[in-house]
């Protein structure tokens, strides 16, 4: 097997020598032209004169003038609902065999069309990620080890003319034949709907596998590793998977989980971030000397950027019609942007809901900084999620604790607004001291928050609770595992419901 691993590594190295990353701006213009050309005879393409856009002197500018920005609700209401009713050639040629059910942080499920072209694009992006491993110092035998992909169930919901499920389950159900021998836990276990049962089966089978890498959302990967360690009476996961070397994270910031995660290991792993969403595979970390991810600029997705400022966003966290929208060529580094995508699944100028920051424009590298609706600004706080994450890192050091999850809301108390935080940790601390320290940290690093604290924001409260209560809430109101994420910001009504639920959970 070592010989096979050496051959694979050499093939990757040769591929890297023969290919180079494209110029991002040029690649993006070509992608947009390809998208418009293929979709110009769809109902959407005819409505928005794709043929005319293609003939214009500047297709990017014409595209931005002719096609409005969409969020999910407007795209579904005006176009995508026809797809669920069985119509074809609506926003992309032909139909689709799959719909990805979004399990993000919104209160209702979204039905995202997943076309064959998108599945092909996801596979190609996966190959780009594999090929980028040449940049990481990995031994040859790593390339012969198995990959644990902990996503949602591959047992999809059968409908008349399509199947439904989370994107991780759809992707796993469409793995190429050559990859299935590397993929664990395998289709049988991955088809189990119940999260606890699926993880228990993984723990039972774990001694028979030789896992080299893990892939999945940090909180659920950590829960799985703890179950494997407990069931098999181990000290660390390396006792059973000694060749585990890589963890591919995605969807949420890994840093808050690092301390507790590494307690389950005999040695640190190589950590690689990816950006796979229900709408497509958007970016992957391609080099070890950064925590940023490179946008996949040449593979069926056209990116646009809206400065994440108060004048560009409405009260529901949507881009205003008159907002200035930039292409990758015109966007700047170190600015928070709302990300828009147009894709081979027929999403057009679609507000995916994430905010990103370009960290290296020449490499098209980004960091996810938060969510458009995870921006607390009820009474002028103007707190983005990335600042909340940084504050939690400081609280971890200050109180010598591990913070796995948190949620915040602006709620009314005695007729005045306060910020109420619920913190998920396995260590009890003084809630009043924690709230005061968090308040001071946010005041120091966010001038708008500091001003709000002298005017309309009358107080800050915090409740530190066992993190297991967050997961029990997720199981009750969403589900465990897969691509499921805990929201960071809630509206008052939802927060009070959440607070009431966790109060009833023992622990």
PDB file of N, CA and C in Angstrom, residues 425-499:
ATOM      1  N   UNK A 425     -20.989  25.682  27.621  1.00  0.00           N
ATOM      2  CA  UNK A 425     -19.680  25.278  28.109  1.00  0.00           C
ATOM      3  C   UNK A 425     -19.861  24.134  29.102  1.00  0.00           C
ATOM      4  N   UNK A 426     -18.781  23.407  29.351  1.00  0.00           N
ATOM      5  CA  UNK A 426     -18.834  22.326  30.340  1.00  0.00           C
ATOM      6  C   UNK A 426     -18.223  22.755  31.671  1.00  0.00           C
ATOM      7  N   UNK A 427     -18.017  24.066  31.849  1.00  0.00           N
ATOM      8  CA  UNK A 427     -17.501  24.600  33.107  1.00  0.00           C
ATOM      9  C   UNK A 427     -18.429  25.708  33.587  1.00  0.00           C
ATOM     10  N   UNK A 428     -18.812  25.646  34.842  1.00  0.00           N
ATOM     11  CA  UNK A 428     -19.659  26.681  35.418  1.00  0.00           C
ATOM     12  C   UNK A 428     -18.803  27.869  35.835  1.00  0.00           C
ATOM     13  N   UNK A 429     -19.269  29.070  35.524  1.00  0.00           N
ATOM     14  CA  UNK A 429     -18.596  30.294  35.963  1.00  0.00           C
ATOM     15  C   UNK A 429     -19.654  31.237  36.521  1.00  0.00           C
ATOM     16  N   UNK A 430     -19.209  32.299  37.159  1.00  0.00           N
ATOM     17  CA  UNK A 430     -20.128  33.301  37.680  1.00  0.00           C
ATOM     18  C   UNK A 430     -20.736  34.074  36.513  1.00  0.00           C
ATOM     19  N   UNK A 431     -22.051  33.991  36.357  1.00  0.00           N
ATOM     20  CA  UNK A 431     -22.719  34.600  35.201  1.00  0.00           C
ATOM     21  C   UNK A 431     -22.553  36.120  35.171  1.00  0.00           C
ATOM     22  N   UNK A 432     -22.637  36.768  36.326  1.00  0.00           N
ATOM     23  CA  UNK A 432     -22.523  38.226  36.366  1.00  0.00           C
ATOM     24  C   UNK A 432     -21.111  38.667  35.991  1.00  0.00           C
ATOM     25  N   UNK A 433     -20.092  37.952  36.489  1.00  0.00           N
ATOM     26  CA  UNK A 433     -18.713  38.293  36.136  1.00  0.00           C
ATOM     27  C   UNK A 433     -18.466  38.064  34.650  1.00  0.00           C
ATOM     28  N   UNK A 434     -19.030  36.982  34.126  1.00  0.00           N
ATOM     29  CA  UNK A 434     -18.857  36.685  32.699  1.00  0.00           C
ATOM     30  C   UNK A 434     -19.493  37.792  31.852  1.00  0.00           C
ATOM     31  N   UNK A 435     -20.716  38.178  32.193  1.00  0.00           N
ATOM     32  CA  UNK A 435     -21.421  39.217  31.434  1.00  0.00           C
ATOM     33  C   UNK A 435     -20.649  40.531  31.469  1.00  0.00           C
ATOM     34  N   UNK A 436     -20.104  40.890  32.627  1.00  0.00           N
ATOM     35  CA  UNK A 436     -19.359  42.143  32.748  1.00  0.00           C
ATOM     36  C   UNK A 436     -18.083  42.101  31.907  1.00  0.00           C
ATOM     37  N   UNK A 437     -17.395  40.964  31.921  1.00  0.00           N
ATOM     38  CA  UNK A 437     -16.161  40.833  31.140  1.00  0.00           C
ATOM     39  C   UNK A 437     -16.447  40.859  29.649  1.00  0.00           C
ATOM     40  N   UNK A 438     -17.508  40.198  29.243  1.00  0.00           N
ATOM     41  CA  UNK A 438     -17.886  40.180  27.832  1.00  0.00           C
ATOM     42  C   UNK A 438     -18.290  41.577  27.370  1.00  0.00           C
ATOM     43  N   UNK A 439     -19.051  42.259  28.187  1.00  0.00           N
ATOM     44  CA  UNK A 439     -19.471  43.630  27.874  1.00  0.00           C
ATOM     45  C   UNK A 439     -18.258  44.538  27.697  1.00  0.00           C
ATOM     46  N   UNK A 440     -17.290  44.426  28.594  1.00  0.00           N
ATOM     47  CA  UNK A 440     -16.083  45.262  28.519  1.00  0.00           C
ATOM     48  C   UNK A 440     -15.280  44.943  27.260  1.00  0.00           C
ATOM     49  N   UNK A 441     -15.175  43.677  26.922  1.00  0.00           N
ATOM     50  CA  UNK A 441     -14.436  43.260  25.727  1.00  0.00           C
ATOM     51  C   UNK A 441     -15.083  43.817  24.461  1.00  0.00           C
ATOM     52  N   UNK A 442     -16.393  43.760  24.385  1.00  0.00           N
ATOM     53  CA  UNK A 442     -17.088  44.259  23.200  1.00  0.00           C
ATOM     54  C   UNK A 442     -17.000  45.784  23.113  1.00  0.00           C
ATOM     55  N   UNK A 443     -17.092  46.447  24.248  1.00  0.00           N
ATOM     56  CA  UNK A 443     -16.945  47.908  24.249  1.00  0.00           C
ATOM     57  C   UNK A 443     -15.574  48.326  23.740  1.00  0.00           C
ATOM     58  N   UNK A 444     -14.550  47.574  24.130  1.00  0.00           N
ATOM     59  CA  UNK A 444     -13.188  47.918  23.751  1.00  0.00           C
ATOM     60  C   UNK A 444     -12.941  47.756  22.258  1.00  0.00           C
ATOM     61  N   UNK A 445     -13.635  46.817  21.628  1.00  0.00           N
ATOM     62  CA  UNK A 445     -13.327  46.468  20.242  1.00  0.00           C
ATOM     63  C   UNK A 445     -14.385  46.868  19.232  1.00  0.00           C
ATOM     64  N   UNK A 446     -15.482  47.483  19.688  1.00  0.00           N
ATOM     65  CA  UNK A 446     -16.531  47.891  18.761  1.00  0.00           C
ATOM     66  C   UNK A 446     -17.095  49.229  19.227  1.00  0.00           C
ATOM     67  N   UNK A 447     -16.739  50.292  18.506  1.00  0.00           N
ATOM     68  CA  UNK A 447     -17.131  51.636  18.939  1.00  0.00           C
ATOM     69  C   UNK A 447     -18.642  51.829  18.885  1.00  0.00           C
ATOM     70  N   UNK A 448     -19.318  51.175  17.909  1.00  0.00           N
ATOM     71  CA  UNK A 448     -20.777  51.314  17.820  1.00  0.00           C
ATOM     72  C   UNK A 448     -21.457  50.669  19.019  1.00  0.00           C
ATOM     73  N   UNK A 449     -20.941  49.506  19.420  1.00  0.00           N
ATOM     74  CA  UNK A 449     -21.477  48.839  20.605  1.00  0.00           C
ATOM     75  C   UNK A 449     -21.273  49.714  21.839  1.00  0.00           C
ATOM     76  N   UNK A 450     -20.091  50.320  21.952  1.00  0.00           N
ATOM     77  CA  UNK A 450     -19.790  51.165  23.111  1.00  0.00           C
ATOM     78  C   UNK A 450     -20.751  52.346  23.190  1.00  0.00           C
ATOM     79  N   UNK A 451     -21.053  52.952  22.035  1.00  0.00           N
ATOM     80  CA  UNK A 451     -22.005  54.065  22.009  1.00  0.00           C
ATOM     81  C   UNK A 451     -23.400  53.578  22.403  1.00  0.00           C
ATOM     82  N   UNK A 452     -23.800  52.406  21.871  1.00  0.00           N
ATOM     83  CA  UNK A 452     -25.121  51.856  22.200  1.00  0.00           C
ATOM     84  C   UNK A 452     -25.268  51.618  23.697  1.00  0.00           C
ATOM     85  N   UNK A 453     -24.177  51.226  24.360  1.00  0.00           N
ATOM     86  CA  UNK A 453     -24.236  50.954  25.800  1.00  0.00           C
ATOM     87  C   UNK A 453     -24.452  52.232  26.615  1.00  0.00           C
ATOM     88  N   UNK A 454     -24.187  53.381  26.035  1.00  0.00           N
ATOM     89  CA  UNK A 454     -24.421  54.642  26.749  1.00  0.00           C
ATOM     90  C   UNK A 454     -25.798  55.217  26.444  1.00  0.00           C
ATOM     91  N   UNK A 455     -26.507  54.572  25.519  1.00  0.00           N
ATOM     92  CA  UNK A 455     -27.798  55.114  25.097  1.00  0.00           C
ATOM     93  C   UNK A 455     -28.908  54.072  25.233  1.00  0.00           C
ATOM     94  N   UNK A 456     -29.155  53.312  24.161  1.00  0.00           N
ATOM     95  CA  UNK A 456     -30.354  52.469  24.107  1.00  0.00           C
ATOM     96  C   UNK A 456     -30.170  51.058  24.648  1.00  0.00           C
ATOM     97  N   UNK A 457     -28.916  50.592  24.783  1.00  0.00           N
ATOM     98  CA  UNK A 457     -28.689  49.241  25.294  1.00  0.00           C
ATOM     99  C   UNK A 457     -28.396  49.333  26.790  1.00  0.00           C
ATOM    100  N   UNK A 458     -29.389  48.953  27.597  1.00  0.00           N
ATOM    101  CA  UNK A 458     -29.355  49.249  29.023  1.00  0.00           C
ATOM    102  C   UNK A 458     -28.660  48.208  29.885  1.00  0.00           C
ATOM    103  N   UNK A 459     -28.328  47.067  29.310  1.00  0.00           N
ATOM    104  CA  UNK A 459     -27.679  46.066  30.138  1.00  0.00           C
ATOM    105  C   UNK A 459     -27.240  44.859  29.347  1.00  0.00           C
ATOM    106  N   UNK A 460     -26.416  44.020  29.982  1.00  0.00           N
ATOM    107  CA  UNK A 460     -25.931  42.771  29.385  1.00  0.00           C
ATOM    108  C   UNK A 460     -26.055  41.677  30.428  1.00  0.00           C
ATOM    109  N   UNK A 461     -26.668  40.574  30.035  1.00  0.00           N
ATOM    110  CA  UNK A 461     -26.778  39.420  30.919  1.00  0.00           C
ATOM    111  C   UNK A 461     -26.246  38.189  30.203  1.00  0.00           C
ATOM    112  N   UNK A 462     -25.783  37.229  30.977  1.00  0.00           N
ATOM    113  CA  UNK A 462     -25.258  35.989  30.402  1.00  0.00           C
ATOM    114  C   UNK A 462     -25.653  34.814  31.287  1.00  0.00           C
ATOM    115  N   UNK A 463     -25.909  33.693  30.643  1.00  0.00           N
ATOM    116  CA  UNK A 463     -26.174  32.437  31.352  1.00  0.00           C
ATOM    117  C   UNK A 463     -25.297  31.364  30.735  1.00  0.00           C
ATOM    118  N   UNK A 464     -24.389  30.814  31.525  1.00  0.00           N
ATOM    119  CA  UNK A 464     -23.514  29.739  31.057  1.00  0.00           C
ATOM    120  C   UNK A 464     -24.175  28.410  31.424  1.00  0.00           C
ATOM    121  N   UNK A 465     -24.442  27.608  30.395  1.00  0.00           N
ATOM    122  CA  UNK A 465     -25.159  26.348  30.601  1.00  0.00           C
ATOM    123  C   UNK A 465     -24.362  25.198  29.977  1.00  0.00           C
ATOM    124  N   UNK A 466     -24.619  23.956  30.374  1.00  0.00           N
ATOM    125  CA  UNK A 466     -23.949  22.821  29.735  1.00  0.00           C
ATOM    126  C   UNK A 466     -24.224  22.810  28.234  1.00  0.00           C
ATOM    127  N   UNK A 467     -23.171  22.609  27.445  1.00  0.00           N
ATOM    128  CA  UNK A 467     -23.321  22.674  25.990  1.00  0.00           C
ATOM    129  C   UNK A 467     -24.260  21.596  25.478  1.00  0.00           C
ATOM    130  N   UNK A 468     -24.414  20.512  26.228  1.00  0.00           N
ATOM    131  CA  UNK A 468     -25.310  19.441  25.808  1.00  0.00           C
ATOM    132  C   UNK A 468     -26.732  19.947  25.626  1.00  0.00           C
ATOM    133  N   UNK A 469     -27.104  20.986  26.362  1.00  0.00           N
ATOM    134  CA  UNK A 469     -28.451  21.534  26.222  1.00  0.00           C
ATOM    135  C   UNK A 469     -28.663  22.150  24.841  1.00  0.00           C
ATOM    136  N   UNK A 470     -27.614  22.752  24.261  1.00  0.00           N
ATOM    137  CA  UNK A 470     -27.702  23.257  22.894  1.00  0.00           C
ATOM    138  C   UNK A 470     -27.994  22.121  21.924  1.00  0.00           C
ATOM    139  N   UNK A 471     -27.293  20.996  22.115  1.00  0.00           N
ATOM    140  CA  UNK A 471     -27.458  19.882  21.179  1.00  0.00           C
ATOM    141  C   UNK A 471     -28.826  19.217  21.321  1.00  0.00           C
ATOM    142  N   UNK A 472     -29.337  19.207  22.537  1.00  0.00           N
ATOM    143  CA  UNK A 472     -30.685  18.652  22.722  1.00  0.00           C
ATOM    144  C   UNK A 472     -31.727  19.560  22.062  1.00  0.00           C
ATOM    145  N   UNK A 473     -31.503  20.862  22.141  1.00  0.00           N
ATOM    146  CA  UNK A 473     -32.397  21.795  21.426  1.00  0.00           C
ATOM    147  C   UNK A 473     -32.306  21.565  19.928  1.00  0.00           C
ATOM    148  N   UNK A 474     -31.092  21.402  19.403  1.00  0.00           N
ATOM    149  CA  UNK A 474     -30.910  21.161  17.980  1.00  0.00           C
ATOM    150  C   UNK A 474     -31.619  19.883  17.559  1.00  0.00           C
ATOM    151  N   UNK A 475     -31.535  18.852  18.392  1.00  0.00           N
ATOM    152  CA  UNK A 475     -32.201  17.585  18.070  1.00  0.00           C
ATOM    153  C   UNK A 475     -33.716  17.758  18.045  1.00  0.00           C
ATOM    154  N   UNK A 476     -34.228  18.577  18.945  1.00  0.00           N
ATOM    155  CA  UNK A 476     -35.672  18.758  19.057  1.00  0.00           C
ATOM    156  C   UNK A 476     -36.224  19.639  17.938  1.00  0.00           C
ATOM    157  N   UNK A 477     -35.510  20.722  17.621  1.00  0.00           N
ATOM    158  CA  UNK A 477     -36.056  21.718  16.703  1.00  0.00           C
ATOM    159  C   UNK A 477     -35.460  21.648  15.304  1.00  0.00           C
ATOM    160  N   UNK A 478     -34.311  21.040  15.168  1.00  0.00           N
ATOM    161  CA  UNK A 478     -33.695  20.865  13.851  1.00  0.00           C
ATOM    162  C   UNK A 478     -33.407  19.389  13.712  1.00  0.00           C
ATOM    163  N   UNK A 479     -32.129  19.014  13.846  1.00  0.00           N
ATOM    164  CA  UNK A 479     -31.721  17.631  13.996  1.00  0.00           C
ATOM    165  C   UNK A 479     -30.237  17.619  14.243  1.00  0.00           C
ATOM    166  N   UNK A 480     -29.745  16.469  14.745  1.00  0.00           N
ATOM    167  CA  UNK A 480     -28.327  16.361  15.034  1.00  0.00           C
ATOM    168  C   UNK A 480     -27.564  15.925  13.798  1.00  0.00           C
ATOM    169  N   UNK A 481     -26.324  16.428  13.687  1.00  0.00           N
ATOM    170  CA  UNK A 481     -25.425  15.949  12.645  1.00  0.00           C
ATOM    171  C   UNK A 481     -25.591  16.676  11.333  1.00  0.00           C
ATOM    172  N   UNK A 482     -24.977  16.100  10.298  1.00  0.00           N
ATOM    173  CA  UNK A 482     -25.067  16.665   8.965  1.00  0.00           C
ATOM    174  C   UNK A 482     -24.478  18.053   8.904  1.00  0.00           C
ATOM    175  N   UNK A 483     -25.176  18.953   8.190  1.00  0.00           N
ATOM    176  CA  UNK A 483     -24.704  20.317   8.031  1.00  0.00           C
ATOM    177  C   UNK A 483     -25.371  21.268   9.027  1.00  0.00           C
ATOM    178  N   UNK A 484     -26.042  20.705  10.055  1.00  0.00           N
ATOM    179  CA  UNK A 484     -26.814  21.514  10.983  1.00  0.00           C
ATOM    180  C   UNK A 484     -25.913  22.424  11.809  1.00  0.00           C
ATOM    181  N   UNK A 485     -26.289  23.703  11.897  1.00  0.00           N
ATOM    182  CA  UNK A 485     -25.513  24.687  12.640  1.00  0.00           C
ATOM    183  C   UNK A 485     -26.398  25.335  13.697  1.00  0.00           C
ATOM    184  N   UNK A 486     -25.789  25.667  14.827  1.00  0.00           N
ATOM    185  CA  UNK A 486     -26.492  26.396  15.886  1.00  0.00           C
ATOM    186  C   UNK A 486     -26.465  27.884  15.535  1.00  0.00           C
ATOM    187  N   UNK A 487     -27.605  28.577  15.566  1.00  0.00           N
ATOM    188  CA  UNK A 487     -27.592  30.014  15.265  1.00  0.00           C
ATOM    189  C   UNK A 487     -26.839  30.796  16.324  1.00  0.00           C
ATOM    190  N   UNK A 488     -26.235  31.901  15.922  1.00  0.00           N
ATOM    191  CA  UNK A 488     -25.526  32.764  16.859  1.00  0.00           C
ATOM    192  C   UNK A 488     -26.393  33.935  17.313  1.00  0.00           C
ATOM    193  N   UNK A 489     -27.331  34.352  16.483  1.00  0.00           N
ATOM    194  CA  UNK A 489     -28.211  35.475  16.809  1.00  0.00           C
ATOM    195  C   UNK A 489     -29.648  35.029  16.595  1.00  0.00           C
ATOM    196  N   UNK A 490     -30.510  35.359  17.535  1.00  0.00           N
ATOM    197  CA  UNK A 490     -31.920  35.031  17.411  1.00  0.00           C
ATOM    198  C   UNK A 490     -32.758  36.283  17.603  1.00  0.00           C
ATOM    199  N   UNK A 491     -33.940  36.277  16.994  1.00  0.00           N
ATOM    200  CA  UNK A 491     -34.928  37.293  17.320  1.00  0.00           C
ATOM    201  C   UNK A 491     -35.471  37.016  18.719  1.00  0.00           C
ATOM    202  N   UNK A 492     -36.045  38.053  19.325  1.00  0.00           N
ATOM    203  CA  UNK A 492     -36.470  37.947  20.717  1.00  0.00           C
ATOM    204  C   UNK A 492     -37.424  36.771  20.954  1.00  0.00           C
ATOM    205  N   UNK A 493     -38.414  36.622  20.085  1.00  0.00           N
ATOM    206  CA  UNK A 493     -39.405  35.555  20.271  1.00  0.00           C
ATOM    207  C   UNK A 493     -38.751  34.175  20.221  1.00  0.00           C
ATOM    208  N   UNK A 494     -37.873  33.982  19.224  1.00  0.00           N
ATOM    209  CA  UNK A 494     -37.199  32.689  19.101  1.00  0.00           C
ATOM    210  C   UNK A 494     -36.260  32.449  20.289  1.00  0.00           C
ATOM    211  N   UNK A 495     -35.581  33.489  20.731  1.00  0.00           N
ATOM    212  CA  UNK A 495     -34.650  33.350  21.846  1.00  0.00           C
ATOM    213  C   UNK A 495     -35.386  32.945  23.122  1.00  0.00           C
ATOM    214  N   UNK A 496     -36.518  33.579  23.393  1.00  0.00           N
ATOM    215  CA  UNK A 496     -37.273  33.245  24.601  1.00  0.00           C
ATOM    216  C   UNK A 496     -37.770  31.801  24.552  1.00  0.00           C
ATOM    217  N   UNK A 497     -38.143  31.344  23.365  1.00  0.00           N
ATOM    218  CA  UNK A 497     -38.547  29.947  23.211  1.00  0.00           C
ATOM    219  C   UNK A 497     -37.353  29.013  23.463  1.00  0.00           C
ATOM    220  N   UNK A 498     -36.187  29.388  22.891  1.00  0.00           N
ATOM    221  CA  UNK A 498     -34.966  28.615  23.117  1.00  0.00           C
ATOM    222  C   UNK A 498     -34.618  28.573  24.606  1.00  0.00           C
ATOM    223  N   UNK A 499     -34.667  29.730  25.249  1.00  0.00           N
ATOM    224  CA  UNK A 499     -34.334  29.828  26.670  1.00  0.00           C
ATOM    225  C   UNK A 499     -35.283  28.973  27.505  1.00  0.00           C
TER     226      UNK A 499
END
